[in-house]
Structures are given as structure tokens and as C-alpha cells.
PDB file of C-alpha atoms in Angstrom:
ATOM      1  CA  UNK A   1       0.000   0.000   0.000  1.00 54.00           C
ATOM      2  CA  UNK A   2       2.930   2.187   0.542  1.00 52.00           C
ATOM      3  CA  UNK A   3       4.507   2.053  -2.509  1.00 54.00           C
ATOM      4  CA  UNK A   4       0.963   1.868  -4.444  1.00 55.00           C
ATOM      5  CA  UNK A   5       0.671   5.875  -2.090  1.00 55.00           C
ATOM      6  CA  UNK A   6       4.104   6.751  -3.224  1.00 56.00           C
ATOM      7  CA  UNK A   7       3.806   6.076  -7.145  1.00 49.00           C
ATOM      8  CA  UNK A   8       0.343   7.540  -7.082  1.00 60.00           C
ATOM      9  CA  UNK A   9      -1.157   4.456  -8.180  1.00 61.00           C
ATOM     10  CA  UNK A  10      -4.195   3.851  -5.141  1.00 68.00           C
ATOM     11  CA  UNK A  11      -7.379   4.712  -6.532  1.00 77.00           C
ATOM     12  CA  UNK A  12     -10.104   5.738  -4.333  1.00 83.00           C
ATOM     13  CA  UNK A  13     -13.776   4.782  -4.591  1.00 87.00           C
ATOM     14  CA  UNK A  14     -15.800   7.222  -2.912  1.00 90.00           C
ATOM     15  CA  UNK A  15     -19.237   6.904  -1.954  1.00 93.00           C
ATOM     16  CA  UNK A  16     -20.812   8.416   0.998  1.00 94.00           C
ATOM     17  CA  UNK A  17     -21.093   6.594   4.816  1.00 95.00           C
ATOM     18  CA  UNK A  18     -21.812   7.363   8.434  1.00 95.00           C
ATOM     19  CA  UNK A  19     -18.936   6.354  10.583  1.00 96.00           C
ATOM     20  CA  UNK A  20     -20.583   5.213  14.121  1.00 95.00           C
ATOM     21  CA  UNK A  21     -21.498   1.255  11.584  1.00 95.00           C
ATOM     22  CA  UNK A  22     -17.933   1.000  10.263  1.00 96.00           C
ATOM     23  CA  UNK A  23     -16.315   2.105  14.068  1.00 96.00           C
ATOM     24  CA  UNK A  24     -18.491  -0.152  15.839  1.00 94.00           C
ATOM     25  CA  UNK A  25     -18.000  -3.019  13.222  1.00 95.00           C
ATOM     26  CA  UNK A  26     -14.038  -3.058  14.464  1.00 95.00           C
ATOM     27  CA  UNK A  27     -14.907  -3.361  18.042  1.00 89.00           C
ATOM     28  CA  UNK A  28     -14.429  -7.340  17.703  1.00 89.00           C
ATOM     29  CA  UNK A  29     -12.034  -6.975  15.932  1.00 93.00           C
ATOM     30  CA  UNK A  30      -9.135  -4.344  17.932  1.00 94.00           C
ATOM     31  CA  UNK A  31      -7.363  -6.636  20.812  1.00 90.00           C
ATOM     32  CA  UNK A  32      -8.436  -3.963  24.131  1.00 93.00           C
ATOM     33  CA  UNK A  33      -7.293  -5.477  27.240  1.00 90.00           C
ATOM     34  CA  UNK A  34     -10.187  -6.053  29.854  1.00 90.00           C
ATOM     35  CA  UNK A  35      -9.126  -3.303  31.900  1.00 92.00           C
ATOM     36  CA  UNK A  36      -9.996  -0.951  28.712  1.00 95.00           C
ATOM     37  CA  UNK A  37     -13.252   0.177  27.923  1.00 95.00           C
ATOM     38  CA  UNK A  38     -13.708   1.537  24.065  1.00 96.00           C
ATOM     39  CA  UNK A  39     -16.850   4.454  24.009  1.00 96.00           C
ATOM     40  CA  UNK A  40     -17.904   5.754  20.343  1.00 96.00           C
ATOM     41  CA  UNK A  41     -20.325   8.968  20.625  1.00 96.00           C
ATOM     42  CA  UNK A  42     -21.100   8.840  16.707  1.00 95.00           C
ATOM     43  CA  UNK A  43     -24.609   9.840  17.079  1.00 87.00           C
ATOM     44  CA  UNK A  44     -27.474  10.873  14.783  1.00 84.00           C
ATOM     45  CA  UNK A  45     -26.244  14.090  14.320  1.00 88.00           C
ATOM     46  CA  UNK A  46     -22.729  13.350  13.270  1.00 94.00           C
ATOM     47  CA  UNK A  47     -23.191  14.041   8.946  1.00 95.00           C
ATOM     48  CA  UNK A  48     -22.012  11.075   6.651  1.00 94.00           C
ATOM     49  CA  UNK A  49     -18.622  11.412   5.057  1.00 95.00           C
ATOM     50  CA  UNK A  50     -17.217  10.948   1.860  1.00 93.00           C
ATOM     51  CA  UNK A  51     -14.506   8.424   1.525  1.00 93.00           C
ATOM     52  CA  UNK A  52     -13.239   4.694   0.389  1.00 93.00           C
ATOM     53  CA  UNK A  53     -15.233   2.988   2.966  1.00 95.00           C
ATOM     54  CA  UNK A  54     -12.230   0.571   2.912  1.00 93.00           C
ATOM     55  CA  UNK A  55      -9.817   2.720   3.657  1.00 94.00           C
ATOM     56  CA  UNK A  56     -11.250   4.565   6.187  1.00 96.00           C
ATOM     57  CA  UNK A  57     -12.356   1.751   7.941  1.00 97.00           C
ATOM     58  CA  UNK A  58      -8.629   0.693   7.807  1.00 96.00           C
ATOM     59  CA  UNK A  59      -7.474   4.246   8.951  1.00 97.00           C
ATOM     60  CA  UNK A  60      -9.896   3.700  11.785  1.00 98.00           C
ATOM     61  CA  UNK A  61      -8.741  -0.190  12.429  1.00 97.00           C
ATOM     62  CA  UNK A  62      -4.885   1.256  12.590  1.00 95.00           C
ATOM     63  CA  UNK A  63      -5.507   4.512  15.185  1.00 97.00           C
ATOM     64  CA  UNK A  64      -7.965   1.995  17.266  1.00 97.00           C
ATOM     65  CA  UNK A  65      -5.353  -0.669  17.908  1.00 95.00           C
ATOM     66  CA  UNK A  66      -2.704   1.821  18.472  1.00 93.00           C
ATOM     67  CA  UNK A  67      -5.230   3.403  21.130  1.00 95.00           C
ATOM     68  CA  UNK A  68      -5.608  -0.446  22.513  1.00 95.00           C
ATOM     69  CA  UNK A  69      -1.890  -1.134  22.649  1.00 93.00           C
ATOM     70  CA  UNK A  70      -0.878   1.803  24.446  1.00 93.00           C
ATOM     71  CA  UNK A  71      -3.877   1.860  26.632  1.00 95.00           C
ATOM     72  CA  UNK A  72      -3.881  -1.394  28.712  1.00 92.00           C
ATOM     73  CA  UNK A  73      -6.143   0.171  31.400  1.00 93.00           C
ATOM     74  CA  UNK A  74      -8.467   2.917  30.611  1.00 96.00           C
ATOM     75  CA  UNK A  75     -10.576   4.036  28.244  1.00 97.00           C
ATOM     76  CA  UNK A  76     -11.050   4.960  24.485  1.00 97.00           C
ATOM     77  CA  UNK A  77     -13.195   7.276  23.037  1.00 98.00           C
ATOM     78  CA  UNK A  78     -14.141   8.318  19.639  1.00 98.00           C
ATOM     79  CA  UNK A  79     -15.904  11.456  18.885  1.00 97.00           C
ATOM     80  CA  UNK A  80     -16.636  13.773  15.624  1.00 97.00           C
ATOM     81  CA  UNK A  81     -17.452  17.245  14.819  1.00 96.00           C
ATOM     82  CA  UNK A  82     -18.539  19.298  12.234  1.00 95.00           C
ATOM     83  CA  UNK A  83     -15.838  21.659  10.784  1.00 94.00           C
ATOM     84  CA  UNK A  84     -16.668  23.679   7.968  1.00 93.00           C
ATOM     85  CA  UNK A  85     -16.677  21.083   4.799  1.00 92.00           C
ATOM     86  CA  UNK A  86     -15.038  18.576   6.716  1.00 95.00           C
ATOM     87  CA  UNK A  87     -15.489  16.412   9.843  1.00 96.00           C
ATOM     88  CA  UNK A  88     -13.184  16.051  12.665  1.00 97.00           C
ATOM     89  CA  UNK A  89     -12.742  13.238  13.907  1.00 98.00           C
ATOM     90  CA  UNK A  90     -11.003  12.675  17.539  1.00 98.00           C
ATOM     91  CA  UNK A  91      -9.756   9.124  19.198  1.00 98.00           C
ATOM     92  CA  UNK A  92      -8.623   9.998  22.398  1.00 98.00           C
ATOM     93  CA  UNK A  93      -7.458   7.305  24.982  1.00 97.00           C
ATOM     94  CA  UNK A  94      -5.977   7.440  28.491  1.00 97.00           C
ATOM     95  CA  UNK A  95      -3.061   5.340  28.023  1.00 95.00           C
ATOM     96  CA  UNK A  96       0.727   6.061  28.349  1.00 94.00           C
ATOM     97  CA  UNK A  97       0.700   9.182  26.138  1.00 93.00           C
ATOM     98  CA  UNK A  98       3.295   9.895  24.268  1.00 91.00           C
ATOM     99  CA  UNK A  99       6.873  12.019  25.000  1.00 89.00           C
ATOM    100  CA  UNK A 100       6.722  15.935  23.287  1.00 88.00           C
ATOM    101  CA  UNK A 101      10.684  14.937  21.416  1.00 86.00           C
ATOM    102  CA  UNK A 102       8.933  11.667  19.811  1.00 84.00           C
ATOM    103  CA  UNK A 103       5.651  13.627  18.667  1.00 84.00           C
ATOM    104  CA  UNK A 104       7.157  14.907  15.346  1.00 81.00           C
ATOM    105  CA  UNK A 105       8.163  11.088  14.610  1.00 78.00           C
ATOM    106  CA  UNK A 106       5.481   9.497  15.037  1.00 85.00           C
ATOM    107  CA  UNK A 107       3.853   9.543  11.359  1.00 77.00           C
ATOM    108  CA  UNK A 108       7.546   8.808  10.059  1.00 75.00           C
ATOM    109  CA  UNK A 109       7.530   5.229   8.421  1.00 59.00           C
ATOM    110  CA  UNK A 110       9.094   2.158  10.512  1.00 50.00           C
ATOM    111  CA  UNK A 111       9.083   4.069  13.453  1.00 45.00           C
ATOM    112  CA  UNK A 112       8.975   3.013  16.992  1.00 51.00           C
ATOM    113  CA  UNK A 113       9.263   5.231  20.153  1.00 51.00           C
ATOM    114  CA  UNK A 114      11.069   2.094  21.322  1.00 51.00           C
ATOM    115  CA  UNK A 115      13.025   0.779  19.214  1.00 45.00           C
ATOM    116  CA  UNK A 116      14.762  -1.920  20.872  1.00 41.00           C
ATOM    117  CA  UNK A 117      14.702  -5.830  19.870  1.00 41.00           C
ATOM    118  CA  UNK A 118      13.163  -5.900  23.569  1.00 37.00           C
ATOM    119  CA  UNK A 119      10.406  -3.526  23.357  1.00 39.00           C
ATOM    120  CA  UNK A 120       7.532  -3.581  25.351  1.00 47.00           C
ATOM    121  CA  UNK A 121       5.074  -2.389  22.284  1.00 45.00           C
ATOM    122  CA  UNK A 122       5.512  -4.593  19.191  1.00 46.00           C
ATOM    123  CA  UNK A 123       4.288  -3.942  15.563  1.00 49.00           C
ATOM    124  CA  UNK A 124       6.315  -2.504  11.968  1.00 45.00           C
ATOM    125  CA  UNK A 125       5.710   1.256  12.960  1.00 61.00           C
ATOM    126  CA  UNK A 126       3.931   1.413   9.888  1.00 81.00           C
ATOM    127  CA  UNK A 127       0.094   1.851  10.555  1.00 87.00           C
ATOM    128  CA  UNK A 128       0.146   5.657  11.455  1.00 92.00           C
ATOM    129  CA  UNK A 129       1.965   6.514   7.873  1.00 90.00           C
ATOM    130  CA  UNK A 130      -0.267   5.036   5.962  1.00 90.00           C
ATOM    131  CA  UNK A 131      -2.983   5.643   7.913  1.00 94.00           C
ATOM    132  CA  UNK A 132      -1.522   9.980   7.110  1.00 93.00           C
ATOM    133  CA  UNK A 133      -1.456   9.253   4.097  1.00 89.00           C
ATOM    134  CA  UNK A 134      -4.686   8.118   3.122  1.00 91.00           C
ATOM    135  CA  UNK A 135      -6.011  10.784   5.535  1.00 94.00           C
ATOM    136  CA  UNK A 136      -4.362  13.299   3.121  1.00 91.00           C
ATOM    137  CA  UNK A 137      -5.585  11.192   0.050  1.00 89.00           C
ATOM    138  CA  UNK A 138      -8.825  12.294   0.744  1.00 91.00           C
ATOM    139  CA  UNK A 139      -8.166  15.952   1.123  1.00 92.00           C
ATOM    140  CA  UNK A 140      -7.817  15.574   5.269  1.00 94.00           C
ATOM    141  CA  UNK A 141      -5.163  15.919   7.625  1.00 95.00           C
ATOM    142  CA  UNK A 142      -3.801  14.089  10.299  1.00 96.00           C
ATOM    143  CA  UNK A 143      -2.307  15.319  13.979  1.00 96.00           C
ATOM    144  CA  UNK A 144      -1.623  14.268  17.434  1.00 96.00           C
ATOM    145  CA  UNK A 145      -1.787  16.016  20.852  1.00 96.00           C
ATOM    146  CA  UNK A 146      -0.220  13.668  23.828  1.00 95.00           C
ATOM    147  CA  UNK A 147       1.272  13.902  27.300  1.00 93.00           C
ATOM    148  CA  UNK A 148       3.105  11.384  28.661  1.00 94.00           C
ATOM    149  CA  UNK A 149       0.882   9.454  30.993  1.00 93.00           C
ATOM    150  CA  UNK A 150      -2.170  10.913  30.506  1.00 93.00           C
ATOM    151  CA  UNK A 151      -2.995   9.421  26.844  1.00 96.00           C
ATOM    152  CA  UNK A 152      -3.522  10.898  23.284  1.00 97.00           C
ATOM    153  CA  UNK A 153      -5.795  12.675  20.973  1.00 98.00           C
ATOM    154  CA  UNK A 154      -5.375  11.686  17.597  1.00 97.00           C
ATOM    155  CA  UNK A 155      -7.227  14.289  15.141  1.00 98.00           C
ATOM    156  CA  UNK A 156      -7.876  13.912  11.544  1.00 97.00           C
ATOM    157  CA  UNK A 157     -10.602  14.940   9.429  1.00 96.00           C
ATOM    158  CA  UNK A 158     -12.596  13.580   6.040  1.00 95.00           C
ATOM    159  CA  UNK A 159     -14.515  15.131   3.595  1.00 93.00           C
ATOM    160  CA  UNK A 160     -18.532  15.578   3.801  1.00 93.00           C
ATOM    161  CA  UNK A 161     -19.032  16.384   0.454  1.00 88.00           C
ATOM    162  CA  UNK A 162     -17.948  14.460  -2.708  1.00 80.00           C
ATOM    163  CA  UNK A 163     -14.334  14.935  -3.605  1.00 63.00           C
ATOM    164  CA  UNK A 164     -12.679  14.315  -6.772  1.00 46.00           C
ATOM    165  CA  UNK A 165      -9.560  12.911  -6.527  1.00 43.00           C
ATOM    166  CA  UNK A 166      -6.874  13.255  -8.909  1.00 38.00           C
ATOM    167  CA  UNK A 167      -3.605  10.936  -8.513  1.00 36.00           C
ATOM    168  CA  UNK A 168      -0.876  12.684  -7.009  1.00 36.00           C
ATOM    169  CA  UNK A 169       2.576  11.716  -5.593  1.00 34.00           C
ATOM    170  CA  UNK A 170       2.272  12.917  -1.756  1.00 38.00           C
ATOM    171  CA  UNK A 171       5.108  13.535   0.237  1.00 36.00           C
ATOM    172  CA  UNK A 172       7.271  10.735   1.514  1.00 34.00           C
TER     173      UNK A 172
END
């Protein structure tokens, strides 16, 4: 998927969804620990988004088990609001947060705040990248606001009217 982003090459195909049905399809599917409770407060009045349905859902499945990993006791919530043409979209979770020097590396490919053969945390470091990118291949951003133990707020938003997409090389 990576190298599909990076040679422009990953069509999307759009069609229009509400969000609370594809966040609380992944619920069975994200590995929380029984001490952590997920919440979704995608009601009624949260508009339907435009989007690859498949994509989003795995933008959602990536941030979700990130939330889970780091979050062994606590709770994760997932909110949205309306913001202008777009909706923004908020995961927040009470875990272990995350340190302000390894904030601005997050999103970088392969990464891992711990890097060691004996990490506590295990996975490629690759979910988040892809994850921004296909966040920005729908015209949305992607951002992060974290302390260190007191959890994260991942932010990103997606279109709520129909885009058209062009292919376009995005930043590596």
C-alpha cells in the first residue's frame, strides 16, 4: 500500500457513509485489554462522510489498535465534529501518552518510540503513515496532541461532500 501511495497508483472509490457502523464493526475486531473500555459517541447528528469505505475503515482499524496497545487500562473514546466542509474526527485514549521529542516522529515510516529488539510495544511502525497518508488522500489531515501518561488525541478529518480525486505523488 505504501509504494501503491508513493507512485500515485491507489485509486479511491468514494461513496458516501456514516462512521458510528464501520467504528463499531471493528470493536471485535481491535485486541483492548479487559481493563480498557472503548466508548464511540457517533450519534445521529454526526453528517455522513465521503470516503473509500475501505480505507477509512482501515485508517480507523490502525488509530484503534494503536489506542488499545498503548492503553492497557483505561478508556477509548471516539468522537466527531462538524468543521466547515469537513469532519473532525477525535480518538482519544488514556493510556501512556506519548513524549513531546517523539511527537514529530510518530507519522515517520518504521518508526517506533522504542526501538529496541526488547520492546515492550511490538508492531512494523507502519500503521500511522499510511494511515496519514490516506487521511491526506482524501483531502484531510492528520495530527496528534499527547502527554506522557495521561494518553492521546489523535485528530484527523474527512470530507462531507464528494471529492474528486486526482492521482498525485504525496510527500514521503
Amino acid at each position: 500500500d505504501l509504494a501503491k501511495l508513493e507512485a500515485g497508483n491507489l485509486p479511491l472509490h468514494v461513496q458516501q457513509f456514516h462512521l458510528a457502523p464501520l467504528v463499531l464493526s471493528l470493536s471485535d475486531e481491535i485486541p483492548f485489554g479487559a481493563g480498557t473500555v472503548l466508548k464511540v459517541d457517533l450519534d445521529n447528528r454526526v453528517p455522513r462522510i465521503y470516503g473509500d469505505l475501505n480505507l477509512v475503515r482501515q485508517i480507523f482499524k490502525n488509530i484503534l489498535e494503536n489506542a488499545a496497545k498503548y492503553t492497557p487500562k483505561g478508556e477509548v473514546l471516539v468522537t466527531a465534529d462538524k468543521k466547515g466542509e469537513m469532519l473532525e474526527v477525535c480518538v482519544s485514549d488514556t493510556g501512556i501518552g506519548i513524549s513531546e521529542e517523539n511527537l514529530s516522529h510518530i507519522f515517520d515510516g518504521f518508526y517506533q518510540v522504542d526501538g529496541g529488539l526488547t520492546r515492550e510495544f511490538q508492531g512494523p511502525g507502519i500503521g500511522l503513515t499510511l494511515s496519514k497518508k490516506w487521511i491526506e488522500l482524501h483531502g484531510g489531515r492528520l495530527w496528534v496532541k499527547s502527554h506522557p501518561g495521561r494518553g492521546s488525541r489523535f485528530f484527523f478529518t474527512l470530507p462531507l461532500k464528494p471529492i474528486a480525486v486526482k492521482h498525485r505523488e504525496l510527500a514521503a
